[in-house]
Each structure stands twice: as structure tokens, then as C-alpha cells.
Short mmCIF file of C-alpha atoms in Angstrom, two decimals:
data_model
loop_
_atom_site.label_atom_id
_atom_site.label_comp_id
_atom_site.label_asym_id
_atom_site.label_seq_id
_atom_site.Cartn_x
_atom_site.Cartn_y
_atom_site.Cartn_z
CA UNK A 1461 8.19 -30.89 -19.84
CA UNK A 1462 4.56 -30.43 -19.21
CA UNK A 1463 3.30 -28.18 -21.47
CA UNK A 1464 -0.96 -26.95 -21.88
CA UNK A 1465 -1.11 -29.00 -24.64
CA UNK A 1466 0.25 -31.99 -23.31
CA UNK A 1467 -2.39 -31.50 -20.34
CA UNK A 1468 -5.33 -31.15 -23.29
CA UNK A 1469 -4.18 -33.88 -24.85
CA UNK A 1470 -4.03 -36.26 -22.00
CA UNK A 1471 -7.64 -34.81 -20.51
CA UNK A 1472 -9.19 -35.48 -24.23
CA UNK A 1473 -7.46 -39.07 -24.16
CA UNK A 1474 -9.12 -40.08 -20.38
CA UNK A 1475 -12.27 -38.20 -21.89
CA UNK A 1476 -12.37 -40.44 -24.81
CA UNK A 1477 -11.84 -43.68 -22.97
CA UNK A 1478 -14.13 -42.39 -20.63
CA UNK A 1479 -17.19 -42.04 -23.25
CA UNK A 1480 -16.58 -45.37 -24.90
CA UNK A 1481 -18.62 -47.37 -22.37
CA UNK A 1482 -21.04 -44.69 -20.89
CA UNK A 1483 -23.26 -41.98 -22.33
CA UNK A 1484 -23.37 -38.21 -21.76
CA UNK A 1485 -25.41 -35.61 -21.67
CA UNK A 1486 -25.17 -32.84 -24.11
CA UNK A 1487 -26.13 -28.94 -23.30
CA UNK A 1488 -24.81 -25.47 -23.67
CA UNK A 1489 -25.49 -21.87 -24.27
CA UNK A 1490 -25.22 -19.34 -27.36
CA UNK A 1491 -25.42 -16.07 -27.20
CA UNK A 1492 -25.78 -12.89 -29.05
CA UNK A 1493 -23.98 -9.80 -27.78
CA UNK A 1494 -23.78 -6.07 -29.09
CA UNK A 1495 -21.50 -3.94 -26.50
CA UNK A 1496 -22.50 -0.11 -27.61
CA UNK A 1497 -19.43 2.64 -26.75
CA UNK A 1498 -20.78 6.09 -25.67
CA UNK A 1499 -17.68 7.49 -26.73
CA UNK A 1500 -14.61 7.20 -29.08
CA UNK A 1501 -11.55 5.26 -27.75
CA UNK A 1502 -8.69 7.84 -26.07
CA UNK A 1503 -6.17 5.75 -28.19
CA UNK A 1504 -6.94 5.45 -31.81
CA UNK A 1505 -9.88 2.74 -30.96
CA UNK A 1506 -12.33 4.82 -32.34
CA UNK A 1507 -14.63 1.66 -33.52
CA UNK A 1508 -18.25 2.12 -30.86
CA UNK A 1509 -19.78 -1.10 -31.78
CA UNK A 1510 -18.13 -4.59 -30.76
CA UNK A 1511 -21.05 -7.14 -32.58
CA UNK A 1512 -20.19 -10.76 -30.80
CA UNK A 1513 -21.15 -14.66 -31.00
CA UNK A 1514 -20.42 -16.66 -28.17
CA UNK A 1515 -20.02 -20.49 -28.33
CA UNK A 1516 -20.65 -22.40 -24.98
CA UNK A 1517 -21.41 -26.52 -25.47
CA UNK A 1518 -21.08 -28.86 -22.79
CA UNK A 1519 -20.66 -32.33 -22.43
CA UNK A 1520 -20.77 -34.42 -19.03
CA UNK A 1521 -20.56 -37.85 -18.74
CA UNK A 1522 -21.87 -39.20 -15.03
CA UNK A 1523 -21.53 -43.56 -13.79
CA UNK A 1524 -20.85 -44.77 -10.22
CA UNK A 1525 -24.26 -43.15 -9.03
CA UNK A 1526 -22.80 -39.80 -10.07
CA UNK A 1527 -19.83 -40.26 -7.81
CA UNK A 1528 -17.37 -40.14 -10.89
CA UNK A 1529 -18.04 -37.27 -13.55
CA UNK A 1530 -15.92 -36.58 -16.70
CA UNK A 1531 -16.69 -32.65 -17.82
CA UNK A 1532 -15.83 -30.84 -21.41
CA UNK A 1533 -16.88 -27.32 -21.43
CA UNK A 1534 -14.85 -25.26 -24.25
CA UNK A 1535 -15.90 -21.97 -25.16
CA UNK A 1536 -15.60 -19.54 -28.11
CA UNK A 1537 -15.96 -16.10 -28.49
CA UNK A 1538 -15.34 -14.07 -32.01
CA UNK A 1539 -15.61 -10.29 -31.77
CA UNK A 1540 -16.16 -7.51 -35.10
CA UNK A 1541 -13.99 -5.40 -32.44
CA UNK A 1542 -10.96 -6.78 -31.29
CA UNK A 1543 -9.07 -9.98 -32.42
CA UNK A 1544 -8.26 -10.25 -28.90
CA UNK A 1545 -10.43 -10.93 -27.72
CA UNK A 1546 -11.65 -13.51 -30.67
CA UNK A 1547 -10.58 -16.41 -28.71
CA UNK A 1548 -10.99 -19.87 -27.78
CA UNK A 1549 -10.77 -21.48 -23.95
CA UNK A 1550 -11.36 -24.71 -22.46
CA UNK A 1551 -12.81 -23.47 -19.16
CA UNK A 1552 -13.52 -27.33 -18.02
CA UNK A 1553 -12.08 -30.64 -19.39
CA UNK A 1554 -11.82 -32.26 -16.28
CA UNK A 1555 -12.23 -36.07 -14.41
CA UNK A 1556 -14.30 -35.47 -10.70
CA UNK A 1557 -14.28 -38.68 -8.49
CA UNK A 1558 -15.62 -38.88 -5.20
CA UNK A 1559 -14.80 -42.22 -3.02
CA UNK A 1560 -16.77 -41.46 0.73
CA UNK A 1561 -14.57 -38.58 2.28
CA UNK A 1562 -12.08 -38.05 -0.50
CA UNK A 1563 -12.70 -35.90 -3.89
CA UNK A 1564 -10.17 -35.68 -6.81
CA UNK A 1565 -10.44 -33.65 -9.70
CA UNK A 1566 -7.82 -33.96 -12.49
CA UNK A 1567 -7.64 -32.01 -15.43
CA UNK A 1568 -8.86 -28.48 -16.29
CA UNK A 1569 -11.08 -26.31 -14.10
CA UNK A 1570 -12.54 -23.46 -12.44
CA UNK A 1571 -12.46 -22.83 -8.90
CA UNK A 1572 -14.15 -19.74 -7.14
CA UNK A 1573 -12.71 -18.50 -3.88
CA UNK A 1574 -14.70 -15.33 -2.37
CA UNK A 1575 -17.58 -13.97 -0.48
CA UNK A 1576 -17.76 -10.13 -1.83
CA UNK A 1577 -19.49 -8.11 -4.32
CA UNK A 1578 -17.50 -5.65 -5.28
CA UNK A 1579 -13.91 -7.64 -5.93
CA UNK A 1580 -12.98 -11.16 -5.47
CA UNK A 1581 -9.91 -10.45 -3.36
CA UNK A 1582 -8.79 -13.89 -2.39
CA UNK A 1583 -9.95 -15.56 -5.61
CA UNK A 1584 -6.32 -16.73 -7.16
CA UNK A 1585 -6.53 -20.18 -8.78
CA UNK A 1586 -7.91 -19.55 -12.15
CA UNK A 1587 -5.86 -16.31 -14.26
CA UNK A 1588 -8.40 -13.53 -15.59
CA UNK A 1589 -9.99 -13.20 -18.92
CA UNK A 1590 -9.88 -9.58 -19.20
CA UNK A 1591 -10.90 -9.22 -22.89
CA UNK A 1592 -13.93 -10.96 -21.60
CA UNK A 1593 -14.90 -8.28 -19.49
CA UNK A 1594 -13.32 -5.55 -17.20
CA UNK A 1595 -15.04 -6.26 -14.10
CA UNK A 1596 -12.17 -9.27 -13.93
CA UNK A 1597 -14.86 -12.02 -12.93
CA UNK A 1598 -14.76 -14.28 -16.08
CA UNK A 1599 -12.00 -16.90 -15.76
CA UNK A 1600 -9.45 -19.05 -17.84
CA UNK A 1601 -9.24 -22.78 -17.46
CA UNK A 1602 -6.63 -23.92 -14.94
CA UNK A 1603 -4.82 -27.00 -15.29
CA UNK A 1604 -4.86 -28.81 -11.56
CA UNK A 1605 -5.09 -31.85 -9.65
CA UNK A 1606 -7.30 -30.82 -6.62
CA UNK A 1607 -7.78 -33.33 -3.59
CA UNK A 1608 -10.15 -32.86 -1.08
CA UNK A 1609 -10.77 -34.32 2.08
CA UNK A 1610 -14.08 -33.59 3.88
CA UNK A 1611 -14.75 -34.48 7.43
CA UNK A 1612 -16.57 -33.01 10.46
CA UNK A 1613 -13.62 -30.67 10.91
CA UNK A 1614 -14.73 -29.28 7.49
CA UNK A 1615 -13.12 -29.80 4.27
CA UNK A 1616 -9.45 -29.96 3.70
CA UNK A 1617 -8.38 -29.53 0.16
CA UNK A 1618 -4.74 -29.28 -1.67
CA UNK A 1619 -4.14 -27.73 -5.30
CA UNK A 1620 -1.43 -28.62 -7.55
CA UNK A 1621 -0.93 -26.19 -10.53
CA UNK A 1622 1.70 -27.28 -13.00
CA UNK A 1623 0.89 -24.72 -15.89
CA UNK A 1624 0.39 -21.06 -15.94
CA UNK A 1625 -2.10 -19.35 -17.93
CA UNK A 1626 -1.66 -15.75 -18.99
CA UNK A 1627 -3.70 -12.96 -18.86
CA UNK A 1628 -5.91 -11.79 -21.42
CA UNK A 1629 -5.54 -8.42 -22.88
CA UNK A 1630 -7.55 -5.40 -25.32
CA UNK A 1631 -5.66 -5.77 -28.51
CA UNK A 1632 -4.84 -2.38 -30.41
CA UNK A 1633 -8.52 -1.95 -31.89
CA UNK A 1634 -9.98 -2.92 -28.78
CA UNK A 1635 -11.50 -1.18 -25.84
CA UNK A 1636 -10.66 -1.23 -22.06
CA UNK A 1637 -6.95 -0.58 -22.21
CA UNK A 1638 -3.89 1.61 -22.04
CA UNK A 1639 -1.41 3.05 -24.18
CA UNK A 1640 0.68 1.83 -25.53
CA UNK A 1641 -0.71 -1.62 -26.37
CA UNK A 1642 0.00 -4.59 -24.21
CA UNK A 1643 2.05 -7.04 -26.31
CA UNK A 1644 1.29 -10.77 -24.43
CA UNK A 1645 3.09 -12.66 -27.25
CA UNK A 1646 6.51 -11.31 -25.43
CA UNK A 1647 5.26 -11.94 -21.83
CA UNK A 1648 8.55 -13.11 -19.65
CA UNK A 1649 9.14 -14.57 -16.05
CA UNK A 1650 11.37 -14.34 -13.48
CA UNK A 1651 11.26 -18.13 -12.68
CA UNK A 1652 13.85 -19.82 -14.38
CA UNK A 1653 10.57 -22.57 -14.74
CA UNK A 1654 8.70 -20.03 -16.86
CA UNK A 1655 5.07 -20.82 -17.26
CA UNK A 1656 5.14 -24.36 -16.22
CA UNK A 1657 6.50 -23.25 -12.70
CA UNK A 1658 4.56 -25.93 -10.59
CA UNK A 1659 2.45 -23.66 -7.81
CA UNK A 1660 0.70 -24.67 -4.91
CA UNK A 1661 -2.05 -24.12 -3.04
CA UNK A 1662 -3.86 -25.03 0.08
CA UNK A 1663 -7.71 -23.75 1.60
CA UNK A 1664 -9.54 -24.90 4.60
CA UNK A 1665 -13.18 -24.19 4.52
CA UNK A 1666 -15.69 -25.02 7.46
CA UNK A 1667 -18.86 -23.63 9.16
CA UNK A 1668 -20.65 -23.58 12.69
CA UNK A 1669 -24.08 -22.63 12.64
CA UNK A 1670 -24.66 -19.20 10.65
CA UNK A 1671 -20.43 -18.53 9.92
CA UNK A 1672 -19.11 -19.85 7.47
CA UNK A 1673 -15.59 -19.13 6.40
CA UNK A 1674 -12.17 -20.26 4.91
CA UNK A 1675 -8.69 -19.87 5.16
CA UNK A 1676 -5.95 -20.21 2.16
CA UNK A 1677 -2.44 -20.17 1.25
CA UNK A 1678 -1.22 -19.81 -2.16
CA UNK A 1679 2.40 -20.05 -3.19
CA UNK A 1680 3.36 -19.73 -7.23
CA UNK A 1681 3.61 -17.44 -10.53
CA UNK A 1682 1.62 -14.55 -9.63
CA UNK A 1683 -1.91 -14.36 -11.36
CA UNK A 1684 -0.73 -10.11 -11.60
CA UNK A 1685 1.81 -9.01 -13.75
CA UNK A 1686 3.92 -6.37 -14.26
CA UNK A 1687 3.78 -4.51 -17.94
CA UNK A 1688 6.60 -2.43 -18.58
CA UNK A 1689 7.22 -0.65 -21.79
CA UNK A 1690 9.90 -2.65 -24.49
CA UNK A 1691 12.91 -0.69 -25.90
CA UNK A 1692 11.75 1.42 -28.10
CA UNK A 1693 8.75 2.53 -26.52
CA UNK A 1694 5.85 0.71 -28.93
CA UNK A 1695 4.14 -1.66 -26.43
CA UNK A 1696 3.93 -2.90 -23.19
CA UNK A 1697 5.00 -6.33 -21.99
CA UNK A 1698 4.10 -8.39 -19.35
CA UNK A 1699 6.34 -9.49 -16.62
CA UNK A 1700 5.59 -12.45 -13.93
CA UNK A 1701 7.03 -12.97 -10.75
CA UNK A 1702 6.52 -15.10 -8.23
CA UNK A 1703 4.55 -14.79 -5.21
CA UNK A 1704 3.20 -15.84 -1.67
CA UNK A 1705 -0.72 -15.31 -0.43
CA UNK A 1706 -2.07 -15.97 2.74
CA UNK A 1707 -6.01 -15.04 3.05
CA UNK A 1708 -9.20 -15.09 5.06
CA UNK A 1709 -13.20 -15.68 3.53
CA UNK A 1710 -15.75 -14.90 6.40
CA UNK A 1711 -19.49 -14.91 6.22
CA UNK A 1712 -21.50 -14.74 8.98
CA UNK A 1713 -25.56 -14.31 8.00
CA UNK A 1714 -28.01 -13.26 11.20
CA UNK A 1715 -31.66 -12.38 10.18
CA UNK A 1716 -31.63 -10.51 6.97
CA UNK A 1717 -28.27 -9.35 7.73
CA UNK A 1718 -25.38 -11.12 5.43
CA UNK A 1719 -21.95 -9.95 7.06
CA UNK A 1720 -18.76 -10.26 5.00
CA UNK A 1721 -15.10 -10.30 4.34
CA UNK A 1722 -12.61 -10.94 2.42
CA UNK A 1723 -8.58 -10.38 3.80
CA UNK A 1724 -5.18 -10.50 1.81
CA UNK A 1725 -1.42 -10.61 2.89
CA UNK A 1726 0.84 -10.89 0.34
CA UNK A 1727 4.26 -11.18 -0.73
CA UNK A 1728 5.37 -10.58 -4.58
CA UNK A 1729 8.60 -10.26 -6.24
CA UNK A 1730 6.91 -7.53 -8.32
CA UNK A 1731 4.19 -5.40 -6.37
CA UNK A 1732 5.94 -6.08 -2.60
CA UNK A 1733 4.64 -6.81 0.31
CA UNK A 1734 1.20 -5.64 1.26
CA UNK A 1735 -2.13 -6.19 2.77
CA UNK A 1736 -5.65 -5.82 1.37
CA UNK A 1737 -9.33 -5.97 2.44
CA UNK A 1738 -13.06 -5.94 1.55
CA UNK A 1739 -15.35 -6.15 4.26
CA UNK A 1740 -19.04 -5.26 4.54
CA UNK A 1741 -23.04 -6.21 4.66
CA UNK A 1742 -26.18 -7.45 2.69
CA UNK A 1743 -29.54 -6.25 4.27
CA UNK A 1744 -32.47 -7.89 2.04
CA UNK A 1745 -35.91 -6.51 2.94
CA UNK A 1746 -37.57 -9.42 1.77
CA UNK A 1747 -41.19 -9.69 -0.17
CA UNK A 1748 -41.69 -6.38 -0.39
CA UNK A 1749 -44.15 -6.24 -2.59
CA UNK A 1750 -45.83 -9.81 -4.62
CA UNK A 1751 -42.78 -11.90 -3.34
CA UNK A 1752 -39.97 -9.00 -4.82
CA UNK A 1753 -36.77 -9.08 -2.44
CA UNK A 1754 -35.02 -5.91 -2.59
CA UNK A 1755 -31.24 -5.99 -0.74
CA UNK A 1756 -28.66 -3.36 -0.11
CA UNK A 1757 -24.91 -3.79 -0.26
CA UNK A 1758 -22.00 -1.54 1.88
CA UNK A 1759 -18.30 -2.56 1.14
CA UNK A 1760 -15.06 -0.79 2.15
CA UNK A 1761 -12.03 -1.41 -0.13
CA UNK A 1762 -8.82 -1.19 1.24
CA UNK A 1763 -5.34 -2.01 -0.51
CA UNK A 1764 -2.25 -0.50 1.81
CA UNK A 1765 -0.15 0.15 -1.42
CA UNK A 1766 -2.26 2.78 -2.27
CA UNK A 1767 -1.51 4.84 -5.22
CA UNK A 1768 1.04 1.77 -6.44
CA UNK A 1769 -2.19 -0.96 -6.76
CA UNK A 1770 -3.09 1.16 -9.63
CA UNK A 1771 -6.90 0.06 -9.74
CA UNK A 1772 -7.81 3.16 -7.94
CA UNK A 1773 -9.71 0.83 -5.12
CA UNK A 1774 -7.12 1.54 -2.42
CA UNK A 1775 -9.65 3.61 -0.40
CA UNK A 1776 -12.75 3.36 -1.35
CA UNK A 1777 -16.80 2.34 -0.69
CA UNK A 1778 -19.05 0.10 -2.86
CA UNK A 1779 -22.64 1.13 -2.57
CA UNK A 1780 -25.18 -1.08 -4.49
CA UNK A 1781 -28.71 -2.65 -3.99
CA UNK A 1782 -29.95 -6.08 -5.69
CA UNK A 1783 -33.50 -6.53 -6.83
CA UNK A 1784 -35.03 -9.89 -7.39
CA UNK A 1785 -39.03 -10.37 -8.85
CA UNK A 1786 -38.73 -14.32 -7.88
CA UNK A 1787 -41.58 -14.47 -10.63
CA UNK A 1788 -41.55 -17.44 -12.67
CA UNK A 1789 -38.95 -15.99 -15.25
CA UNK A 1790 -36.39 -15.08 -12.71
CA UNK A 1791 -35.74 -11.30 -13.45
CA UNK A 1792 -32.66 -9.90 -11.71
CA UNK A 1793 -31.06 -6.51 -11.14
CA UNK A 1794 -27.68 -5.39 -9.38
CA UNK A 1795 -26.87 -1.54 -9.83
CA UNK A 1796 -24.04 0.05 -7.69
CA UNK A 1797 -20.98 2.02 -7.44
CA UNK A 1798 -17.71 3.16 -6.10
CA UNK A 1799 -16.87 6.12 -4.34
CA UNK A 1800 -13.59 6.79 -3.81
CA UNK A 1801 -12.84 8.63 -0.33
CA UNK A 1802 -10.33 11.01 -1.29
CA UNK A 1803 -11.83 12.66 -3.85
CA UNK A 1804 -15.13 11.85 -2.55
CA UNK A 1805 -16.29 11.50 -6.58
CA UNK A 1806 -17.82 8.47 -7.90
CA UNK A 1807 -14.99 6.44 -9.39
CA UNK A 1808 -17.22 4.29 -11.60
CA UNK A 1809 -20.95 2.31 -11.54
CA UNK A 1810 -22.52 0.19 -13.43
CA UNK A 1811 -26.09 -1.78 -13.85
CA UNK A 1812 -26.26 -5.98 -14.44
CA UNK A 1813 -30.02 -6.88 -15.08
CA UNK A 1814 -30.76 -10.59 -16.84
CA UNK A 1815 -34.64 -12.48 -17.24
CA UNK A 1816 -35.63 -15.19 -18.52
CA UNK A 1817 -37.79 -15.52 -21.66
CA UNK A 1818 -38.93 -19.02 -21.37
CA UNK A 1819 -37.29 -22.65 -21.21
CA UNK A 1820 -34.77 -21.96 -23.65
CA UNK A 1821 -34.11 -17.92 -24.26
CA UNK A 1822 -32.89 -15.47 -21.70
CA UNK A 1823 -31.71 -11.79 -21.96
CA UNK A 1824 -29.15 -9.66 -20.15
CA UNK A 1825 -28.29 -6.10 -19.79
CA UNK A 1826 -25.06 -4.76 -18.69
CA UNK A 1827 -23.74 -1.12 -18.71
CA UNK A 1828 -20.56 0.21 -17.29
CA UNK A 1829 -19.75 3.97 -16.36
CA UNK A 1830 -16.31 5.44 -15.31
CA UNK A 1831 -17.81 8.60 -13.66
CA UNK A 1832 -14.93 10.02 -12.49
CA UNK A 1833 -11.84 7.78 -11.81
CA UNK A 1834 -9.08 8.14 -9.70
CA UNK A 1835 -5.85 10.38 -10.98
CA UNK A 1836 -3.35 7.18 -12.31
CA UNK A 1837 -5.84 4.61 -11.90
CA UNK A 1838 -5.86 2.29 -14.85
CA UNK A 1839 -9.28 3.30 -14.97
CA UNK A 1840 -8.34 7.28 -15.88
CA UNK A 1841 -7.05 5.50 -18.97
CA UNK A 1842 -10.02 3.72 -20.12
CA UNK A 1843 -12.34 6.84 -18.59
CA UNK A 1844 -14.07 7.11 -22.50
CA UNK A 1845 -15.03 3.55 -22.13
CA UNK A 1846 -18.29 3.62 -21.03
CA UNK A 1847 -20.87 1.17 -22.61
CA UNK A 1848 -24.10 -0.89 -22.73
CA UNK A 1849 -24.50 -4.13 -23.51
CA UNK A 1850 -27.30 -6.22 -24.79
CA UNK A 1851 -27.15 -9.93 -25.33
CA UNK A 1852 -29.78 -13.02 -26.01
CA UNK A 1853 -28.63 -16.43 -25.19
CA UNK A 1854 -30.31 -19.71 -26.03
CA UNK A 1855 -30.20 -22.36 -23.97
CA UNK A 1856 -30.11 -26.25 -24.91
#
């Protein structure tokens, strides 16, 4: 049976023979993170400072005119907070070839579908890191072997998947979850293959002038699970089912206009059948003022289980505007929020700002603010949440 160590032990074996005849370039990142809480946790998290070192080397190794790439990229996180969400991932141990129109890439990965702002709809290879952060963007490692074929018709490209990760969750001093506690140790299936259910995927992505888009199907342990409580009431467990995705990426830029959408239809032995969609528009007035771009985002959110999706984004807009100096130290800034459209209420908003110090040192600013979320959203839960978050990473 093929089991996530097997798969690291094999990718570390090809790495190693790999390395013996051809150098590699060393770099990485480490960072220094304090995550301030506004508030006291709603259940017994009362802790308001999470202190955190973050561990990010990589190692690539590049012959055959950089047509064949070997990549190791582990990371490591330990947190005062939360021993949850002290953990260590390999997000990349991986073997890229590339032989005229064909690409293989063996191993673990990352792969990014999506074209929106405010949720990555369609984006279903890699399982979520949630401890990482609650916006759901970082990722976990996926074992896959990925071939791609790339031609005029635009590129073709097949996933094979034959281990599941689970998600991440808050542990019982940590922040950003429910009550009671999610228990992940006693996460169960509803394949008879478990986690090493093989799953399947398959994207076409293409472009004619200005539109680009992409359409997928994904068939295989859904990246979503179920928590239900165990007997006697103490914790929550995770449930997986299986599950069938058909989606649509569309971009379509015309001036200073960015059009965009993102469509879902899916079928899961857990959450049903349903349909979801975030569509919308990027206006950047550009140089404004000493080469500063300043953009505005609209999205709609729509999920047609409504109250059942329980991320209280069934019906709702994203509002938001990006801000970019393009001075020589690259200083950034994305504010927006959520409204929600029956309650009309802000549901949450936040503020992501990051510059650059000089070759090697860069700083980022996050803060996150649930405003007013929806009535048994998972977000009503975590409403005493809020935070800011500071961090310096050095670069090498």
C-alpha cells in the first residue's frame, strides 16, 4: 500500500541520486511572526499572543538547460499558542521534466487553480492548512504525478493523486475554531480505500487574445469534511466522503478592466449536490500619482446551499481596493471586505500590507476583523478572533 511516507521516501531517494552528479542552489526564507488577539477566546483560549518562527529552506537542483528540475521545499512552523499548529510540511519534494510538448512532475507539490480575490472556488488539488491561517489560502503538499501536454490548442494536463492529506485544525489552546475541539487524530472515511483512495483529476487551460480561461474535473476524497461530534459529546471528528467537481476559471482583461470568474458544480456524498460562484472586476487607475497604481475589486459570492455551506458566503459581496507604490522596495496593500446581503452588515474585513526592506529583509502586516458575521456561520464562532499580525522575514 502506498502510504505518505513511502512517497517521501522514494522522492528523497530520486532526490539523492539526483544531487550526486549535479549541484543545487540553496535559498529560503525565515520569518518572525507575533499574531496579537483583540479579545479573549469564546472557548477557554484565553491566551492573546501567538509568538511564531517559521522555517522555509529550499533546495533546487536544475541540468538539461533547465528542462529537468528536482525541488525540496519543507517548511516548519512552531507556535507559543497552539501545538497545532507547531507543525512540519513538505510543501515541494518534487522531479519537473520537460521533453518539447510534454511536462511531468512526480512527487510532491502545489498546484493553484483560480482567478478570484475573495475565495479560490475551484482550487481543489492541494488540502488546506488552516492552522496556517483562516483565510484558507496556505496549502499542504500533495503527492501527484501531473502530465501535461501543451500545444496550440492550449495545454492539456492529467493529475493522479494516490494519497490524501488531511486538514489542518486550531488545537484546544488555539484560536480560529469551534467548540468543541476538532479531534483529527480520529478522522474516518467513507471509502473503503481510506486516505490512499487514488483521485483524479483533469484541467484544460487555453487563451485567445485578452481571455484566458480553464476548465476542470475533479473526481476523489473530498478536500471538505464533515465534523460531527463523537459519543460522548467531547470533540468533533472529521468525516470524508467522496466527491465529483466539475468547474469553470474565466478571465477576460480589456483596458484597465480585469473581468473574472470562478464556477462550481458539485456532487458530494457529504454536503450534496450544489452549485457555487464568484464572479466580478478589477479596475486599476494606474500611476496615479509618482508611478502608484491604485485598483478596485467587486465580487459576488454565491453558494446555492445557503445556510448548509456554513461559511456564511452564500450571498454575499467582496468590496476591496489594492494599492501598489512600484517604488524600488515594492510596498503593497490589499484592504477589503464582505458584506453579506441579507443582513446587509459587514460579515468580516481585513488589511494585507508587505514592503521590502532591502535585498534580504521584508515586512508584512496582516489584520483580520469579524465585524459582524452571519447567524451559524463558522465565523459567529470565532467572532472574538480578531487580530493583527506583524512579521519580518529574511531572505537568503
Amino acid at each position: 500500500m502506498l502510504t505518505f511516507q513511502k512517497i517521501v521516501i522514494l522522492c528523497l531517494a530520486c532526490w539523492s541520486l539526483a544531487t550526486t552528479a549535479v549541484c543545487g542552489e540553496f535559498s529560503g526564507e525565515l520569518s518572525f511572526e507575533t499574531r496579537g488577539y483583540f479579545h479573549e477566546g469564546a472557548h477557554e483560549n484565553s491566551d492573546r499572543m501567538d509568538l511564531s518562527i517559521i522555517l522555509q529552506p529550499e533546495y533546487v537542483v536544475a541540468w538539461d538547460e533547465d528542462r529537468k528540475v528536482f525541488t525540496f521545499e519543507p517548511f516548519v512552523r512552531y507556535s507559543s499558542l497552539d501545538k497545532e499548529r507547531s507543525h512540519v510540511d513538505i510543501r515541494e519534494l518534487s522531479f519537473l521534466g520537460s521533453w518539447e510538448l510534454i511536462e511531468l512532475r512526480v512527487g510532491i507539490s502545489k498546484v493553484f487553480w483560480g482567478v478570484t480575490e475573495s475565495q479560490h472556488l475551484v482550487d481543489v488539488i492541494n488540502q488546506t492548512d488552516l492552522v496556517e491561517s483562516p483565510d484558507g489560502e496556505d496549502k499542504l503538499g500533495q503527492p501527484m504525478i501531473n502530465i501535461a501536454y501543451v500545444n496550440e490548442f492550449g495545454n492539456f494536463e492529467i493529475f493522479l493523486l494516490p494519497y490524501f492529506r488531511e486538514r489542518t485544525f486550531s488545537g484546544i489552546d488555539g484560536r480560529f475554531r469551534g467548540s468543541p475541539v476538532v479531534n483529527m487524530e480520529n478522522a474516518s472515511y467513507l471509502s473503503g480505500s481510506g486516505n490512499n483512495h487514488l483521485d483524479a483529476a483533469f484541467r484544460w487551460s487555453h487563451y485567445i487574445d485578452e481571455l484566458d480561461w480553464a476548465l476542470s474535473y475533479f473526481e476523489g476524497t473530498d478536500r471538505e469534511p464533515r465534523l460531527y461530534k463523537n459519543a460522548d459529546g467531547t470533540a468533533l471528528e472529521p468525516v470524508y466522503g467522496l466527491a465529483r467537481q466539475a468547474s469553470l476559471e474565466i478571465q477576460y482583461t480589456v483596458s484597465d478592466w480585469l473581468l473574472k470568474a470562478e464556477v462550481l458544480s458539485k456532487h458530494s456524498d457529504l454536503h450534496g449536490n450544489y452549485w457555487a460562484t464568484v464572479t466580478g472586476f478589477e479596475y486599476t487607475f494606474a500611476n496615479v500619482h509618482r508611478g502608484m497604481d491604485v485598483g478596485f475589486l467587486y465580487e459576488y459570492l454565491y453558494d446555492d446551499r445557503k445556510e448548509l455551506a456554513g461559511s456564511g458566503l452564500d450571498n454575499a459581496t467582496f468590496l476591496g481596493s489594492r494599492v501598489a507604490l512600484n517604488d524600488e522596495n515594492g510596498f503593497e496593500l490589499l484592504v477589503g471586505s464582505i458584506i453579506d446581503h441579507q443582513t446587509g452588515r459587514i460579515n468580516n474585513a481585513f488589511l494585507e500590507s508587505t514592503r521590502r526592506i532591502n535585498e534580504n529583509w521584508k515586512w508584512t502586516l496582516e489584520s483580520n476583523f469579524l465585524v459582524s458575521p452571519k447567524s451559524g456561520s463558522f465565523l459567529e464562532q470565532v467572532k472574538r478572533d480578531d487580530y493583527l499580525q506583524a512579521s519580518l522575514s529574511f531572505f537568503w
